[in-house]
Amino acid sequence: MQHCSKAFFCIFTTISILVVSPFLSFSQLKDSIHSRLVFQLQKSKADTNRVSLLLKLGQYYIYREYYLYKTGNPRTQLDSACYFAEEALHLSQVLKYKKGRNEAILIKGDALIRKNEIRQALTLLGVLNDSTRFRLLIILGRHYLFHTERIQKNLDSSLFFLEQANKIAGDHLTEKWPSERIHIKAMQSFITEGLQQSKKLYQATIDKISQPGNEEEEALLWHELATLIPLREKTGITRLYCFEKMYALYEKSGNQERQAWVLKTIADIHMVDGKLDLAETELLDVLGRYKAIGYRDLHYIYDLLAVTCRYKGDFSKCIFYGSKAIESVETTHDSASATTFYRRLANMYRESGQPDKSVEWYSKVLRGQVFKGDNNGYIFRDAFFFARELIKIKRAKEALEYILDIYGKNKPIGVHAEACLFGALAFCYHAVKQDWQAEKYYLELIKLSGQLRKDNEITTDIQYELGQYFIGKTQYGKASAYLQKALDAAEATNSLPEAKDIHLMLFRADSGMGNYPSAMKHLLRHKQLSDSIFNETKSWQMEELRVQYETAKKEKDIETLNNQNQLQRIGVEQANRTKNITLACVVLLVIIVGLLFNRYLLKHRSNHKLQVHQKELDQKNMFLETLNTKQDILLKEKEWLIKEIHHRVKNNLQMVTSLLNSQSVYLDNDAAVLAIKDSLRRMQAMSLIHQKLYLSGNISTISMPEYINDLLSYLHESFDTSNRIVFQQTIEPIDLDVSQAIPLGLIINECIVNAIKYAFPGHRKGIVSINLQPVSDDYVLLNISDNGIGLPAGFDVMKHNSLGLRLVQGLAKQLNGNVNIVSDNGLSVVIRFEVMSKPVLDEPFVNS
């Protein structure tokens, strides 16, 4: 009866953990720390050790959300932290375990603060004293400094709680907490003295705790300091320097998830600094790391990759990664973020000159959009872009109707929202030829332009729009002033498409003012950016620039040419008076000119043929490059699909394993339970194969030493032999095709299970040896032996009707091998089989 109660308690605990812990922790992340804690908790008793495990799990979820990990739903992480803290608190009160009670209240208070339930956290603060109260006050002060908007009200709250922590006398604190006094001063000094003094105190705090085992705490301090430093500061301790320090610390601690997050942040900083190739390389590394640990919310990484490629002007990659981001959003059902990624893809299509696709995605962005909130400027900006794209595809009337509709139903809040609305109305009225209405809104836009913030994207849009407006009115000086401001903002954010269009408009403005050298520079830059975005050849670019520049100068040279024509007419009149003298010279000159013209025609034809030939070669080269690119993409997709198949097969096997395991709980027949457990072990042997194929770089062969070692570890844990049976392995480095690795794994499973169950009765100790080695270039020998009791006297293997023996014989036949079973001072199973050099067609598994 006591045994049944204990089993029921373990099952209840497991179900509780599965229900409360976020789904992310089990199926999404391959987290060894979490798995180990849950496994230990399932086996623990109701004692102080169980309290410690509950506290560690609560702290685990706090850290996953606290500074760095907005993974999945942050609320779910904090709810899980609260659950484990409550469990630890309840058990500590039953055990009268004061330390566990205080730590549980601290974790619960921390989670409540992060959920912004400050009133409940302050209630907990009232029952705490000494070091626990000290630590919760620091958490409150840190919250108002780092996790709220840094307005004076929140900064005052932060100072209040930090000062309350300082008032706690030092004799009430353990030796562990003096470093926190420096930490408090570092936070206070940022508010009262500024960043430089805060940097010094943070460095002192880090130096105080910097020792092995404190990597996580040290990394969090570097993160706090990084959030205080402006992004573009380049002197002294920079934000990039802080994150590089964090990365090194998480490498030491082995926390792969945090390494990936920090590397993503470093890549983001490099992207802002214009180091786009480096940022792209780092983000691809992050993507691989997140996939390796099973992280599902990959759309944030794909989005950063898309933005990086957009800044580089590589719109094929940009749109590819944008599409992957939306695919990930839909896969993870992250509906809260969907609009952001729809908007990003719509902008990519807009900037790459594909208005039809842009209209499609802007429609999704604006569908059901609510134009409300403290600042709805960016929603009106989306509407403005949507209207402009509609006009590009000849739907100007529809664009105007849409803008007028949202104008009638929604009120712009803030000067930036008004600017977007007036800009859209002006642009649409101009498109439908109602210039008097357009003029009205352009004048309103000019009035608002002086009130716009300089570091805002909407400001750049409006300046560009006004630059176009003044060019249309031939007021080139005003146009140039607005366009130059827009260009400065675009170049500061590495926005190549916007800079490209602005340079073209500046070319028109400078040409209108007669500033041709400056116009040439802007036109050249426009073409350079255009070539980098659309991959045009440089020779074409230079020729096009020359033609456009000469065309711009012709109007200026017309007057000069007319004067030259007048001089030529005077010269003709003089020539007529002296024609008798010069007639011979003229005839001779005509002959010479004729010969030169003939040479010119021959050369021109030759050059034309060479140009045609060169154009054909360029087209063929471009076609070959396109084919090579497509082939690379198809090969990568094929490899990914094969890995995905193995992953799904492994998941399906594990699902069947779980179903069988659940079924065994309800069986009263011991023989049926044993049969199910044997089947579970066989399925685990196959599941390991597919897991290794999915995780390894090789998708067709299995490394047998690693596989056999994992299989033996699983069987050893499955039977819990208490180390009375020793496994000895002599496994040569052999890689087998999956068609041979699966039957070989099942044979090893059957033989090892048979040895554990029957070779050492009565808790006898013994040794089981597994030997796998090649005996020639084409054959491999498997020998599984034990020093147990062996087979009974007179036992005939061939006549014994055993499922295990039939499986071994059938599997050996599938391997094109033979089985030899010897009972002498134990039992040996020897199988010699031929190694396949290529995959063969599937054969029937076993006739059973």
Coordinates of N, CA, C and O in Angstrom, one line a residue, residues 272-376:
V272 N 23.7 48.1 -37.0 CA 23.5 49.5 -36.8 C 24.8 50.3 -37.1 O 24.7 51.4 -37.7
D273 N 25.9 49.7 -36.9 CA 27.2 50.3 -37.2 C 27.6 50.2 -38.6 O 28.6 50.7 -39.0
G274 N 26.8 49.5 -39.4 CA 27.0 49.4 -40.9 C 27.9 48.3 -41.2 O 28.3 48.1 -42.4
K275 N 28.3 47.4 -40.3 CA 29.1 46.2 -40.6 C 28.1 45.1 -41.0 O 27.9 44.1 -40.2
L276 N 27.6 45.2 -42.2 CA 26.5 44.3 -42.6 C 26.9 42.9 -42.9 O 26.2 42.0 -42.5
D277 N 28.0 42.7 -43.5 CA 28.5 41.3 -43.8 C 28.7 40.6 -42.5 O 28.4 39.4 -42.4
L278 N 29.4 41.2 -41.5 CA 29.7 40.6 -40.3 C 28.4 40.3 -39.5 O 28.2 39.2 -38.9
A279 N 27.4 41.3 -39.6 CA 26.1 41.0 -38.9 C 25.4 39.9 -39.5 O 24.8 39.0 -38.8
E280 N 25.4 39.7 -40.8 CA 24.7 38.6 -41.5 C 25.4 37.3 -41.1 O 24.7 36.3 -40.8
T281 N 26.7 37.2 -41.1 CA 27.4 36.0 -40.7 C 27.0 35.6 -39.2 O 26.8 34.4 -38.9
E282 N 27.0 36.6 -38.3 CA 26.7 36.3 -36.9 C 25.2 35.9 -36.8 O 24.9 34.9 -36.0
L283 N 24.3 36.5 -37.5 CA 22.9 36.1 -37.4 C 22.7 34.7 -37.9 O 21.8 33.9 -37.4
L284 N 23.4 34.3 -39.0 CA 23.3 32.9 -39.5 C 23.8 31.9 -38.5 O 23.3 30.8 -38.3
D285 N 24.9 32.3 -37.7 CA 25.4 31.5 -36.6 C 24.3 31.4 -35.5 O 24.1 30.3 -35.0
V286 N 23.7 32.5 -35.2 CA 22.6 32.5 -34.2 C 21.5 31.5 -34.6 O 21.0 30.8 -33.8
L287 N 21.1 31.6 -35.9 CA 20.0 30.8 -36.4 C 20.4 29.3 -36.2 O 19.5 28.5 -35.8
G288 N 21.6 28.9 -36.5 CA 22.0 27.5 -36.4 C 22.0 27.1 -34.9 O 21.6 26.0 -34.6
R289 N 22.4 28.0 -34.0 CA 22.5 27.7 -32.6 C 21.1 27.5 -32.0 O 20.8 26.6 -31.3
Y290 N 20.1 28.4 -32.4 CA 18.8 28.3 -31.9 C 18.1 27.0 -32.5 O 17.4 26.3 -31.7
K291 N 18.4 26.7 -33.7 CA 17.8 25.4 -34.3 C 18.4 24.2 -33.5 O 17.6 23.2 -33.2
A292 N 19.6 24.2 -33.1 CA 20.3 23.1 -32.4 C 19.6 22.9 -31.1 O 19.6 21.7 -30.6
I293 N 19.2 23.9 -30.4 CA 18.6 23.8 -29.1 C 17.1 23.7 -29.1 O 16.4 23.6 -28.1
G294 N 16.5 23.7 -30.3 CA 15.1 23.5 -30.5 C 14.2 24.7 -30.3 O 13.0 24.7 -30.0
Y295 N 14.8 25.9 -30.4 CA 14.1 27.2 -30.2 C 13.2 27.4 -31.4 O 13.6 27.3 -32.6
R296 N 11.9 27.7 -31.1 CA 10.9 27.8 -32.2 C 10.7 29.2 -32.7 O 10.3 29.3 -33.9
D297 N 10.8 30.2 -31.9 CA 10.5 31.6 -32.3 C 11.6 32.2 -33.2 O 12.2 33.1 -32.8
L298 N 11.8 31.6 -34.3 CA 12.9 32.0 -35.2 C 12.6 33.2 -36.0 O 13.5 33.7 -36.7
H299 N 11.4 33.7 -36.0 CA 11.0 34.8 -36.8 C 11.8 36.1 -36.5 O 12.0 36.9 -37.3
Y300 N 12.1 36.2 -35.2 CA 12.9 37.4 -34.8 C 14.3 37.4 -35.5 O 14.8 38.4 -35.8
I301 N 14.9 36.2 -35.6 CA 16.2 36.1 -36.2 C 16.1 36.3 -37.8 O 16.9 37.1 -38.4
Y302 N 15.1 35.7 -38.4 CA 14.8 35.9 -39.8 C 14.6 37.4 -40.1 O 15.0 37.9 -41.1
D303 N 13.9 38.0 -39.2 CA 13.6 39.5 -39.4 C 14.8 40.3 -39.4 O 15.0 41.2 -40.3
L304 N 15.7 40.0 -38.5 CA 17.0 40.8 -38.4 C 17.8 40.5 -39.7 O 18.5 41.4 -40.2
L305 N 17.8 39.2 -40.2 CA 18.5 38.9 -41.4 C 17.9 39.7 -42.6 O 18.7 40.2 -43.4
A306 N 16.6 39.8 -42.6 CA 16.0 40.5 -43.7 C 16.4 42.0 -43.7 O 16.6 42.6 -44.7
V307 N 16.4 42.6 -42.5 CA 16.7 44.0 -42.3 C 18.2 44.2 -42.8 O 18.5 45.2 -43.5
T308 N 19.1 43.3 -42.4 CA 20.5 43.4 -42.7 C 20.6 43.3 -44.3 O 21.4 44.1 -44.9
C309 N 20.0 42.4 -44.9 CA 20.0 42.3 -46.4 C 19.4 43.5 -47.0 O 19.8 43.9 -48.1
R310 N 18.4 44.1 -46.4 CA 17.8 45.3 -47.0 C 18.8 46.4 -47.0 O 18.9 47.2 -47.9
Y311 N 19.5 46.6 -45.9 CA 20.5 47.6 -45.8 C 21.6 47.4 -46.8 O 22.2 48.3 -47.3
K312 N 21.9 46.1 -47.1 CA 22.9 45.8 -48.1 C 22.4 46.0 -49.5 O 23.2 46.0 -50.5
G313 N 21.1 46.1 -49.7 CA 20.5 46.2 -51.0 C 20.3 44.9 -51.7 O 20.0 44.9 -52.9
D314 N 20.4 43.8 -51.0 CA 20.2 42.5 -51.5 C 18.7 42.1 -51.3 O 18.4 41.4 -50.4
F315 N 17.9 42.5 -52.2 CA 16.4 42.3 -52.0 C 16.0 40.9 -52.2 O 14.9 40.5 -51.7
S316 N 16.7 40.1 -53.0 CA 16.3 38.7 -53.2 C 16.4 38.0 -51.8 O 15.5 37.3 -51.4
K317 N 17.6 38.2 -51.1 CA 17.7 37.6 -49.8 C 16.7 38.2 -48.8 O 16.2 37.6 -47.9
C318 N 16.6 39.5 -48.9 CA 15.8 40.3 -48.0 C 14.3 39.7 -48.0 O 13.8 39.4 -46.9
I319 N 13.8 39.6 -49.2 CA 12.4 39.1 -49.3 C 12.3 37.6 -48.9 O 11.4 37.2 -48.2
F320 N 13.4 36.8 -49.1 CA 13.4 35.4 -48.7 C 13.3 35.3 -47.2 O 12.5 34.6 -46.7
Y321 N 14.2 36.1 -46.5 CA 14.2 36.0 -45.0 C 12.9 36.6 -44.5 O 12.4 36.1 -43.4
G322 N 12.4 37.6 -45.1 CA 11.1 38.2 -44.6 C 10.0 37.2 -44.7 O 9.1 37.0 -43.9
S323 N 10.0 36.4 -45.8 CA 9.0 35.3 -46.0 C 9.2 34.2 -45.0 O 8.2 33.7 -44.4
K324 N 10.4 33.9 -44.7 CA 10.7 32.9 -43.6 C 10.2 33.3 -42.3 O 9.8 32.5 -41.5
A325 N 10.4 34.7 -42.0 CA 9.9 35.2 -40.7 C 8.4 35.0 -40.6 O 7.9 34.6 -39.5
I326 N 7.7 35.3 -41.6 CA 6.2 35.1 -41.6 C 5.8 33.7 -41.5 O 4.9 33.3 -40.8
E327 N 6.6 32.8 -42.2 CA 6.3 31.4 -42.1 C 6.5 30.9 -40.6 O 5.7 30.1 -40.1
S328 N 7.5 31.4 -39.9 CA 7.8 31.1 -38.5 C 6.7 31.6 -37.6 O 6.2 31.0 -36.7
V329 N 6.2 32.9 -37.9 CA 5.1 33.5 -37.1 C 3.9 32.6 -37.2 O 3.2 32.3 -36.2
E330 N 3.5 32.1 -38.4 CA 2.3 31.3 -38.6 C 2.5 29.9 -38.0 O 1.5 29.4 -37.4
T331 N 3.7 29.4 -38.0 CA 3.9 28.1 -37.4 C 3.8 28.1 -35.9 O 3.2 27.2 -35.3
T332 N 4.3 29.2 -35.3 CA 4.3 29.3 -33.8 C 3.0 30.0 -33.3 O 2.8 30.1 -32.1
H333 N 2.1 30.4 -34.3 CA 0.9 31.1 -33.9 C 1.1 32.3 -33.1 O 0.4 32.6 -32.1
D334 N 2.2 33.0 -33.4 CA 2.5 34.3 -32.7 C 1.8 35.4 -33.3 O 2.4 36.3 -34.0
S335 N 0.5 35.4 -33.1 CA -0.4 36.4 -33.8 C -0.1 37.9 -33.4 O -0.3 38.8 -34.1
A336 N 0.4 38.0 -32.1 CA 0.7 39.4 -31.6 C 1.8 40.1 -32.4 O 1.8 41.3 -32.6
S337 N 2.7 39.3 -33.0 CA 3.8 39.9 -33.8 C 3.6 39.9 -35.3 O 4.4 40.4 -36.0
A338 N 2.5 39.2 -35.7 CA 2.3 39.0 -37.2 C 2.3 40.3 -38.0 O 2.9 40.5 -39.0
T339 N 1.6 41.3 -37.4 CA 1.5 42.6 -38.2 C 2.8 43.2 -38.4 O 3.1 43.8 -39.5
T340 N 3.7 43.2 -37.5 CA 5.1 43.7 -37.6 C 5.8 43.1 -38.8 O 6.4 43.8 -39.6
F341 N 5.7 41.8 -38.9 CA 6.4 41.1 -40.0 C 5.7 41.3 -41.4 O 6.4 41.3 -42.4
Y342 N 4.4 41.4 -41.4 CA 3.7 41.7 -42.6 C 4.1 43.1 -43.1 O 4.4 43.3 -44.3
R343 N 4.2 44.1 -42.2 CA 4.7 45.4 -42.5 C 6.1 45.4 -43.1 O 6.4 46.1 -44.1
R344 N 6.9 44.6 -42.5 CA 8.3 44.6 -42.9 C 8.4 44.0 -44.4 O 9.1 44.6 -45.2
L345 N 7.6 43.0 -44.7 CA 7.7 42.4 -46.0 C 7.1 43.4 -47.0 O 7.5 43.5 -48.2
A346 N 6.0 44.1 -46.6 CA 5.4 45.1 -47.5 C 6.4 46.1 -47.9 O 6.5 46.6 -49.0
N347 N 7.2 46.6 -46.9 CA 8.2 47.6 -47.2 C 9.3 47.1 -48.1 O 9.8 47.9 -48.9
M348 N 9.6 45.9 -47.9 CA 10.7 45.3 -48.8 C 10.2 45.2 -50.2 O 11.0 45.6 -51.1
Y349 N 9.0 44.8 -50.5 CA 8.5 44.8 -51.8 C 8.4 46.2 -52.4 O 8.6 46.5 -53.6
R350 N 8.0 47.2 -51.5 CA 7.9 48.6 -52.0 C 9.3 49.1 -52.4 O 9.4 49.7 -53.5
E351 N 10.3 48.9 -51.6 CA 11.6 49.4 -51.9 C 12.3 48.7 -53.0 O 13.1 49.2 -53.7
S352 N 11.9 47.4 -53.3 CA 12.5 46.7 -54.4 C 11.7 46.9 -55.7 O 12.0 46.3 -56.7
G353 N 10.7 47.8 -55.7 CA 10.0 48.1 -57.0 C 9.0 47.1 -57.4 O 8.8 46.9 -58.6
Q354 N 8.3 46.5 -56.4 CA 7.3 45.5 -56.8 C 6.0 45.9 -56.1 O 5.5 45.4 -55.1
P355 N 5.3 47.0 -56.7 CA 4.1 47.5 -56.0 C 3.0 46.6 -55.9 O 2.2 46.7 -54.9
D356 N 2.8 45.7 -56.8 CA 1.7 44.7 -56.7 C 1.8 43.8 -55.5 O 0.8 43.6 -54.8
K357 N 3.0 43.3 -55.2 CA 3.2 42.5 -54.1 C 3.1 43.4 -52.8 O 2.7 42.9 -51.8
S358 N 3.7 44.6 -52.9 CA 3.6 45.5 -51.7 C 2.2 45.8 -51.3 O 1.8 45.7 -50.1
V359 N 1.3 46.0 -52.3 CA -0.1 46.3 -52.0 C -0.7 45.1 -51.3 O -1.5 45.2 -50.4
E360 N -0.4 43.9 -51.8 CA -0.9 42.6 -51.2 C -0.6 42.6 -49.7 O -1.5 42.3 -48.9
W361 N 0.6 42.9 -49.3 CA 1.0 42.7 -47.9 C 0.6 43.9 -47.1 O 0.2 43.8 -45.9
Y362 N 0.5 45.1 -47.7 CA 0.0 46.3 -46.9 C -1.5 46.1 -46.6 O -2.0 46.5 -45.6
S363 N -2.2 45.4 -47.5 CA -3.6 45.1 -47.2 C -3.7 44.2 -46.0 O -4.7 44.4 -45.2
K364 N -2.8 43.3 -45.8 CA -2.9 42.4 -44.6 C -2.5 43.2 -43.3 O -3.1 43.0 -42.3
V365 N -1.6 44.2 -43.5 CA -1.2 45.0 -42.3 C -2.4 45.8 -41.9 O -2.6 46.0 -40.7
L366 N -3.1 46.4 -42.8 CA -4.1 47.4 -42.5 C -5.5 46.8 -42.3 O -6.4 47.5 -41.9
R367 N -5.6 45.5 -42.6 CA -6.9 44.8 -42.5 C -7.3 44.8 -41.0 O -6.7 44.2 -40.1
G368 N -8.4 45.4 -40.7 CA -8.9 45.5 -39.3 C -8.0 46.3 -38.3 O -8.2 46.2 -37.1
Q369 N -7.1 47.1 -38.9 CA -6.2 47.9 -38.0 C -7.0 49.0 -37.3 O -7.9 49.7 -37.9
V370 N -6.7 49.2 -36.0 CA -7.3 50.2 -35.2 C -6.4 51.4 -35.1 O -5.3 51.3 -34.7
F371 N -6.9 52.6 -35.6 CA -6.1 53.8 -35.7 C -6.2 54.5 -34.4 O -6.5 55.7 -34.3
K372 N -5.9 53.8 -33.3 CA -6.0 54.5 -32.0 C -4.8 54.2 -31.2 O -3.9 53.4 -31.5
G373 N -4.7 54.9 -30.0 CA -3.5 54.7 -29.2 C -2.9 56.0 -28.9 O -3.3 57.1 -29.4
D374 N -1.9 56.0 -28.0 CA -1.2 57.3 -27.6 C -0.5 57.9 -28.8 O -0.4 59.1 -28.9
N375 N -0.1 57.1 -29.8 CA 0.6 57.7 -31.0 C 0.3 56.7 -32.1 O 0.9 55.6 -32.2
N376 N -0.5 57.1 -33.1 CA -0.9 56.2 -34.2 C -0.1 56.7 -35.5 O -0.6 56.4 -36.6

